[in-house]
mmCIF file of C-alpha atoms and ligand atoms in Angstrom:
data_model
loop_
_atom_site.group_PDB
_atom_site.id
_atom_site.type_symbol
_atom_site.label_atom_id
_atom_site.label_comp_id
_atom_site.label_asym_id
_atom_site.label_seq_id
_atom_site.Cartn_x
_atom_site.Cartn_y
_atom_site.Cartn_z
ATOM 1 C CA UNK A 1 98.792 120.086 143.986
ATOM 2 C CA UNK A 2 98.223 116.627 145.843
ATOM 3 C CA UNK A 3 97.155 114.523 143.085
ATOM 4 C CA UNK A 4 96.369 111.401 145.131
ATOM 5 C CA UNK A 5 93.276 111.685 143.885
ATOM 6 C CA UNK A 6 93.795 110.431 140.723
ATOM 7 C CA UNK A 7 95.095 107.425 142.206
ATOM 8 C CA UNK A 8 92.116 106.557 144.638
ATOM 9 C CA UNK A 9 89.758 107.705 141.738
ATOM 10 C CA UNK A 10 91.519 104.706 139.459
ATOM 11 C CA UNK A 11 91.782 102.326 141.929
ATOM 12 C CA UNK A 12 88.145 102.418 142.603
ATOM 13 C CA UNK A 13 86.843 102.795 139.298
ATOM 14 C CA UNK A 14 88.554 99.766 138.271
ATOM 15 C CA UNK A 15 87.428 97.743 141.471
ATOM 16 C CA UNK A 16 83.975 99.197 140.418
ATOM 17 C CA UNK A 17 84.684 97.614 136.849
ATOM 18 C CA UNK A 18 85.843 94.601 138.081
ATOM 19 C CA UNK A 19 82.873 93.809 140.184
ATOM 20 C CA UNK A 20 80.250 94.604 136.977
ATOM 21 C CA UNK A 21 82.361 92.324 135.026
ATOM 22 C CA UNK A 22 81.591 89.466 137.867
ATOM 23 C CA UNK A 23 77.634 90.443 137.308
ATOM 24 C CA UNK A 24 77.935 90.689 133.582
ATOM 25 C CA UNK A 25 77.031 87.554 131.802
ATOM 26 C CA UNK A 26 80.417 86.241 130.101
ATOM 27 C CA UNK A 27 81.973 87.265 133.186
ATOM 28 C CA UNK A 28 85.295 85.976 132.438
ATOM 29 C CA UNK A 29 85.610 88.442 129.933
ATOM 30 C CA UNK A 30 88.020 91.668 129.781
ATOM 31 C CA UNK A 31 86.619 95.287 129.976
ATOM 32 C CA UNK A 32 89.354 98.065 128.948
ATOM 33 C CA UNK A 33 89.315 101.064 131.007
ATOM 34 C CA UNK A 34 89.807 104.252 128.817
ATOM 35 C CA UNK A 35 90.897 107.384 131.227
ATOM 36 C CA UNK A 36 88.931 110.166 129.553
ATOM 37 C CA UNK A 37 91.518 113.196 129.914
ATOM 38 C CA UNK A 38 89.704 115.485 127.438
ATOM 39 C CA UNK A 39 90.691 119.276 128.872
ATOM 40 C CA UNK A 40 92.900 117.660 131.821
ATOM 41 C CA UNK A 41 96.488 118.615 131.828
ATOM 42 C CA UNK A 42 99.310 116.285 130.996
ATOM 43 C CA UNK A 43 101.098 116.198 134.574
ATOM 44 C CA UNK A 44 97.641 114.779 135.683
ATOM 45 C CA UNK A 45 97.620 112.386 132.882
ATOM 46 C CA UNK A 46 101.193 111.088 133.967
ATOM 47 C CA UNK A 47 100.392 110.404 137.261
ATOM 48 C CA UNK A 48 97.884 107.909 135.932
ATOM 49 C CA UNK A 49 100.006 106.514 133.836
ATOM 50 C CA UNK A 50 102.240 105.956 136.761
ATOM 51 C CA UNK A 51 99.507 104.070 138.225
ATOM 52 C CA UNK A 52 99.676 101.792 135.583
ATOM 53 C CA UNK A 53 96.670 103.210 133.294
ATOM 54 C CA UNK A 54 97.599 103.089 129.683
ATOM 55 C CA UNK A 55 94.496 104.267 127.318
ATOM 56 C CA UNK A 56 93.092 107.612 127.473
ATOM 57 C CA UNK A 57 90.906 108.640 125.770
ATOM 58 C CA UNK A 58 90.522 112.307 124.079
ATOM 59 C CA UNK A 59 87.378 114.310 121.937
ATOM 60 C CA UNK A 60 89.357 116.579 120.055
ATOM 61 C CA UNK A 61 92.442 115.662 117.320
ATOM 62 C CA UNK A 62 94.358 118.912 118.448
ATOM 63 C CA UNK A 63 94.098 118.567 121.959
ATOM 64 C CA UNK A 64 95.190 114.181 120.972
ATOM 65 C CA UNK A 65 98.142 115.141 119.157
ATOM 66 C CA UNK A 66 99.717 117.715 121.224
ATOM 67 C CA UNK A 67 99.257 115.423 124.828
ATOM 68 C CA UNK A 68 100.807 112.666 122.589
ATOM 69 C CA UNK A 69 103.763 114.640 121.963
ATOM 70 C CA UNK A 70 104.161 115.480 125.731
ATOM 71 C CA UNK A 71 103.519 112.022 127.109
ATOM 72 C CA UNK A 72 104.940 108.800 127.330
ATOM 73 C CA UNK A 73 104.850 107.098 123.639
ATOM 74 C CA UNK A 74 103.530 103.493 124.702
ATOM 75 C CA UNK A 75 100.025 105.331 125.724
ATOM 76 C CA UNK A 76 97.671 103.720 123.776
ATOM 77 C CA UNK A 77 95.165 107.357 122.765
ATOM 78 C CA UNK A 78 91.492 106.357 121.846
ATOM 79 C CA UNK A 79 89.788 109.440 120.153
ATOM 80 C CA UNK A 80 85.852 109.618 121.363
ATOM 81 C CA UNK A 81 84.661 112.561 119.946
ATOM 82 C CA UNK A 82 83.218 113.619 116.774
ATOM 83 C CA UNK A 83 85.781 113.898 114.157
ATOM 84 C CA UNK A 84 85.816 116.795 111.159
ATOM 85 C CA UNK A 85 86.689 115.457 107.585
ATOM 86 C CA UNK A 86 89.097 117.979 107.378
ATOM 87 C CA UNK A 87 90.876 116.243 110.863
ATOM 88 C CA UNK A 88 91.112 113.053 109.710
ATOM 89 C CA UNK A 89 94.677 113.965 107.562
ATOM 90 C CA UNK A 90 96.157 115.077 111.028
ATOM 91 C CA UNK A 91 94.769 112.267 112.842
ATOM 92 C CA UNK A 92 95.272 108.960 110.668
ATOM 93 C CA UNK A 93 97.587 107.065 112.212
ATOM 94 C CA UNK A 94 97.920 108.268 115.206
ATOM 95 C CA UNK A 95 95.094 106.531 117.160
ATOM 96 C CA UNK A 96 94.277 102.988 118.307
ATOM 97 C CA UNK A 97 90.796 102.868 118.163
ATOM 98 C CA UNK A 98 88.441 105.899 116.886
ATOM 99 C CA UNK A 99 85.506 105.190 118.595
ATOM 100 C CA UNK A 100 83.296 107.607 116.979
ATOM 101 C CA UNK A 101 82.527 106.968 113.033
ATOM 102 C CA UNK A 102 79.295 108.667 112.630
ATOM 103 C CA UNK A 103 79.168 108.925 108.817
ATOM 104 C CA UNK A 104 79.302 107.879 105.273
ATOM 105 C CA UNK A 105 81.429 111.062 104.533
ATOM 106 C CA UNK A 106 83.669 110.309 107.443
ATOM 107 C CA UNK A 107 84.075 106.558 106.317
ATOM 108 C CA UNK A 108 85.133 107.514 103.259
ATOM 109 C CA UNK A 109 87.539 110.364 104.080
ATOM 110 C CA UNK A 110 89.238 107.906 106.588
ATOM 111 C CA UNK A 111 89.703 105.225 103.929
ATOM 112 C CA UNK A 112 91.082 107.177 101.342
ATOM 113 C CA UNK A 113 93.533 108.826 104.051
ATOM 114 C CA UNK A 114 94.626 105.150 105.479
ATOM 115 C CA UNK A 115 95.215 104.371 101.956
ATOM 116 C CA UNK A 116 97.144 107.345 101.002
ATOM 117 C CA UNK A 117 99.353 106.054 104.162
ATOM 118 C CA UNK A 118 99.651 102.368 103.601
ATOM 119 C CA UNK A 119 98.107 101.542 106.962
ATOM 120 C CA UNK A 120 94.667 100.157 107.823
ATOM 121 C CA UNK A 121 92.650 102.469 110.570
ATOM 122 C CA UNK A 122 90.660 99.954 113.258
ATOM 123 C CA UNK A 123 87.241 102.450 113.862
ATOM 124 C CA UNK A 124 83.687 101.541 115.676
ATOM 125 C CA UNK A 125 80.746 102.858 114.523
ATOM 126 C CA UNK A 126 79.001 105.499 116.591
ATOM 127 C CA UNK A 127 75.492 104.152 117.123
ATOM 128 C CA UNK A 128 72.854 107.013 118.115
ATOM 129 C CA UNK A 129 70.678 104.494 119.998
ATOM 130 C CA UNK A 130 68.310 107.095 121.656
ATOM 131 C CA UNK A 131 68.079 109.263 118.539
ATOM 132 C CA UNK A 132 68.929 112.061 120.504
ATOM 133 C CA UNK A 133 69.117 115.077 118.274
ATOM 134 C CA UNK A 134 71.950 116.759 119.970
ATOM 135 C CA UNK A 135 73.743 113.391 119.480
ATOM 136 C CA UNK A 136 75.948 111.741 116.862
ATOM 137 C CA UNK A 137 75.912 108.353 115.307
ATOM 138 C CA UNK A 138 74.196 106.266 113.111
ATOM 139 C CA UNK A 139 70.566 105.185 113.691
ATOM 140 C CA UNK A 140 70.449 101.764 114.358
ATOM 141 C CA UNK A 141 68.507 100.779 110.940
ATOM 142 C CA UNK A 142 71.079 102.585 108.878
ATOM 143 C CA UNK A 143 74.047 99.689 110.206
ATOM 144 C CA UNK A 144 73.162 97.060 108.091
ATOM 145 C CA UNK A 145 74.009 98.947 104.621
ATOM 146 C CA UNK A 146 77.006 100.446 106.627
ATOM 147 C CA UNK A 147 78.734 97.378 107.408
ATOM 148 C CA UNK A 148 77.824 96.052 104.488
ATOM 149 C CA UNK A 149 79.484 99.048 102.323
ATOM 150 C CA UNK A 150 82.489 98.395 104.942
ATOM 151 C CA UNK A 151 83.755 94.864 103.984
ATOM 152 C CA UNK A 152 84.651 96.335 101.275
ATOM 153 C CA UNK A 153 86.660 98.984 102.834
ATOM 154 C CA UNK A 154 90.283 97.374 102.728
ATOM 155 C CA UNK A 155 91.959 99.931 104.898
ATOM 156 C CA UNK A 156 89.440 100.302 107.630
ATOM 157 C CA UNK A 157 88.638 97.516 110.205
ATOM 158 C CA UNK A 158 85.872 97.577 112.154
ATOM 159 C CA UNK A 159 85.650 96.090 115.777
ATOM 160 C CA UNK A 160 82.269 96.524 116.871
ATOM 161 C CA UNK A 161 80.306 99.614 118.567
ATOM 162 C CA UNK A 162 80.021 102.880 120.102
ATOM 163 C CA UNK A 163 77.555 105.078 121.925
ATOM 164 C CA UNK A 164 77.114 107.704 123.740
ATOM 165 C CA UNK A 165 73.964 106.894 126.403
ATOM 166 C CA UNK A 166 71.518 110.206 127.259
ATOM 167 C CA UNK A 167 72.852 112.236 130.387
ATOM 168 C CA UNK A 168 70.458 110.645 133.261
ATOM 169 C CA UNK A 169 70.726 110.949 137.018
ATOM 170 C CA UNK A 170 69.351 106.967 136.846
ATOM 171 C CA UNK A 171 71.890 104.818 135.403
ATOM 172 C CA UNK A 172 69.203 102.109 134.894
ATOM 173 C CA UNK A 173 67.453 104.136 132.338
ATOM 174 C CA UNK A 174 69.739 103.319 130.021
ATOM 175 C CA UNK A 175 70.309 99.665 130.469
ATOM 176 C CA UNK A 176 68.276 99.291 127.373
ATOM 177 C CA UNK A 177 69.921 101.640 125.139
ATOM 178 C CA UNK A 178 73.178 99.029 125.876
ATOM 179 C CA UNK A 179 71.142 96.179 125.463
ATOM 180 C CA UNK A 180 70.146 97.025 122.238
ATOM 181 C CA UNK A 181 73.463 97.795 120.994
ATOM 182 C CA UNK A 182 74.859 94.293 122.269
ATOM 183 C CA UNK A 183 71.772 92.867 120.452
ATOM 184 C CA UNK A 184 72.405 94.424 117.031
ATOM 185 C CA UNK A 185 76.355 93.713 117.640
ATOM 186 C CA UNK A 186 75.436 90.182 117.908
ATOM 187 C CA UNK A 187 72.867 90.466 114.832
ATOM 188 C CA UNK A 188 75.680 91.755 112.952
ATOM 189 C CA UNK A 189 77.863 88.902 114.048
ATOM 190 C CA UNK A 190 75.943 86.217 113.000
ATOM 191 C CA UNK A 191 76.050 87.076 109.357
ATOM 192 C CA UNK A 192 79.945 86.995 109.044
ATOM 193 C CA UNK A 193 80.580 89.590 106.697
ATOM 194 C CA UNK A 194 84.058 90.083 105.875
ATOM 195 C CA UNK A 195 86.403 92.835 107.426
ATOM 196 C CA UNK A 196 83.715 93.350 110.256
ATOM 197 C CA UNK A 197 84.312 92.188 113.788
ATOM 198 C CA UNK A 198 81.719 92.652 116.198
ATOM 199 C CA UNK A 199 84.136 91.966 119.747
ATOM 200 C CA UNK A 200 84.503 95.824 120.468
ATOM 201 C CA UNK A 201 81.642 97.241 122.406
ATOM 202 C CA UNK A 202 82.520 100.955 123.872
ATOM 203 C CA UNK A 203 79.574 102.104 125.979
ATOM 204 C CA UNK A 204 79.299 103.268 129.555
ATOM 205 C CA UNK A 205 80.755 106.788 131.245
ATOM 206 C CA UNK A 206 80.995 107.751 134.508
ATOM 207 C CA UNK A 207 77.311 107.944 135.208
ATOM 208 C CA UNK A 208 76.588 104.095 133.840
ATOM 209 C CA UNK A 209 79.572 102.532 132.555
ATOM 210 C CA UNK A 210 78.382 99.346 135.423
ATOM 211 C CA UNK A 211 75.237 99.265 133.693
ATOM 212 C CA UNK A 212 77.134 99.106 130.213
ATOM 213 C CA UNK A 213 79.823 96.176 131.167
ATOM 214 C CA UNK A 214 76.214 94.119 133.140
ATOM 215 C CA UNK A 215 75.129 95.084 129.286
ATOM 216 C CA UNK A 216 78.216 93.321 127.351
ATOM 217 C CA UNK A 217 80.178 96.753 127.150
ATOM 218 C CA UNK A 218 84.258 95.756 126.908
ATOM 219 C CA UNK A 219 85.439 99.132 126.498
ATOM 220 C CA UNK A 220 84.018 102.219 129.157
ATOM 221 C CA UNK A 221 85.145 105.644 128.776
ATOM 222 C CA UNK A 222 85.546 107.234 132.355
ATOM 223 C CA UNK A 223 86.390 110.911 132.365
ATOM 224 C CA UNK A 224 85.200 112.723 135.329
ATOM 225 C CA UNK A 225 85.131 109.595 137.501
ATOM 226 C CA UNK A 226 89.303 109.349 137.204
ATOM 227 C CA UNK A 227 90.104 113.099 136.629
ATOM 228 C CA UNK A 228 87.397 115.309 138.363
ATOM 229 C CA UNK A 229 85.156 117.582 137.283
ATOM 230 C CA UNK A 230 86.173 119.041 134.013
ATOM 231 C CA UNK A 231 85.986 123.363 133.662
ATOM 232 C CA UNK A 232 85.820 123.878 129.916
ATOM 233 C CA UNK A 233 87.048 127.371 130.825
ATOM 234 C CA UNK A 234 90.668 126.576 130.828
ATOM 235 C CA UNK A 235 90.737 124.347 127.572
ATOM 236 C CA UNK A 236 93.108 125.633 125.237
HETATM 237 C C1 LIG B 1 83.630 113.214 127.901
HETATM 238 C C2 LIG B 1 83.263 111.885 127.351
HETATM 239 C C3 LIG B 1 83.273 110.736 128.157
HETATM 240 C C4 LIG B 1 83.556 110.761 129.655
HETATM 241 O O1 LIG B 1 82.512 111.344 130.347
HETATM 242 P P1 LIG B 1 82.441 111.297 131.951
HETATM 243 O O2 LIG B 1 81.013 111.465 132.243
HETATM 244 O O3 LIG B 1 83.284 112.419 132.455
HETATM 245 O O4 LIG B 1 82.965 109.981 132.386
HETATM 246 C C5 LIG B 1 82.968 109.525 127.563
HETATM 247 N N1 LIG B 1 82.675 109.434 126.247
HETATM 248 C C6 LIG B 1 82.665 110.501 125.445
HETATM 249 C C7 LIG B 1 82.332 110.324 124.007
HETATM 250 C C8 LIG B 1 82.955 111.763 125.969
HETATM 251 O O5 LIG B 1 82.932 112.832 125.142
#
């Protein structure tokens, strides 16, 4: 297979990302690219790692852990998708970032596994900004007692926000969905509660991730923009 692609696909996207971040406001600041490889074989996920790419990012903890047993061990894995309670045993300690903390049951099972280990788990909270039904995350009025329950959470840190925009063929329509995250992010901020950083913002996909970073995202997850076209038929 000529898997050039993957190459041109990177190079673009992060010339793409580059020229957002010169339109964003703070535009001195960094934006991580996460390669979305979610039902993409490892040989394809090597030859972007060849290309220099080092965080990918995955939605399921089976389909995390057996790619990080096939691939190079300095790739840094961000998991993205919803994660089960009775995942997070398999999972703990084996991520950099889980993006996608979308409950109080969640929260808890991931501190009392992270304390069971000895380690302390960095997370962002999974905002639901459009209240989208078919969607994850909290509602935006429910943070405040979250973050508040989380200072006191000694082996969870968390660095800032997630979401998931709505699927739109205009990326603009959701410029306010990321606005709104950056402004409760910054709300958040400004009262300094312990154990809560608000630096992380992971927003933006293929479809809008220039929107997000013009927004004040610093993390975008780009699947199909990197990889192609996913076909759920051949996930394992
Ligand atoms: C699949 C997925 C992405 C990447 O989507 P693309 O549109 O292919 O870039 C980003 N974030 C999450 C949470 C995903 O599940």
């Amino acid at each position: 297979m000529d898997d050039q692609f993957v190459k041109e696909n990177l190079e673009q996207t992060k010339q793409l990302v580059a020229r957002a971040v010169m339109r964003a406001e703070e535009h001195n600041k960094e934006v991580t690219l996460i390669a979305v490889s979610k039902t993409k074989p490892s040989d394809l996920i090597l030859e972007a790692y060849q290309y220099g790419q080092r965080d990918f990012g995955e939605n399921r903890v089976q389909e995390l852990l057996k790619k990080q047993q096939e691939l190079p061990k300095d790739i840094r894995w961000h998991l993205i998708g919803h994660l089960q309670t009775n995942k997070v045993r398999q999972v703990i300690g084996k991520t950099t970032l889980i993006h996608s903390v979308d409950s109080l049951r969640l929260i808890e099972a991931l501190q009392a596994e992270s304390e069971r280990c000895g380690i302390v788990t960095d997370i962002l909270l999974e905002v639901n900004a459009a209240r989208e039904a078919s969607k994850f995350g909290f509602f935006p009025e429910e943070l405040s007692d979250i973050v508040q329950l989380l200072s006191k959470t000694r082996n969870l840190r968390v660095c800032g926000l997630m979401t998931v925009a709505p699927f739109t063929e205009n990326s603009e329509d959701n410029r306010k969905y990321f606005r709104q995250i950056r402004q409760i992010a910054v709300d958040i901020s400004a009262k300094n509660i312990d154990n809560i950083s608000m630096d992380t913002l992971s927003m933006g996909m293929t479809g809008d991730f220039e929107v997000a970073i013009e927004e004040g995202a610093t993390m975008v997850r780009v699947g199909t923009g990197i990889f192609g076209e996913r076909d759920y038929r051949l996930e394992q």
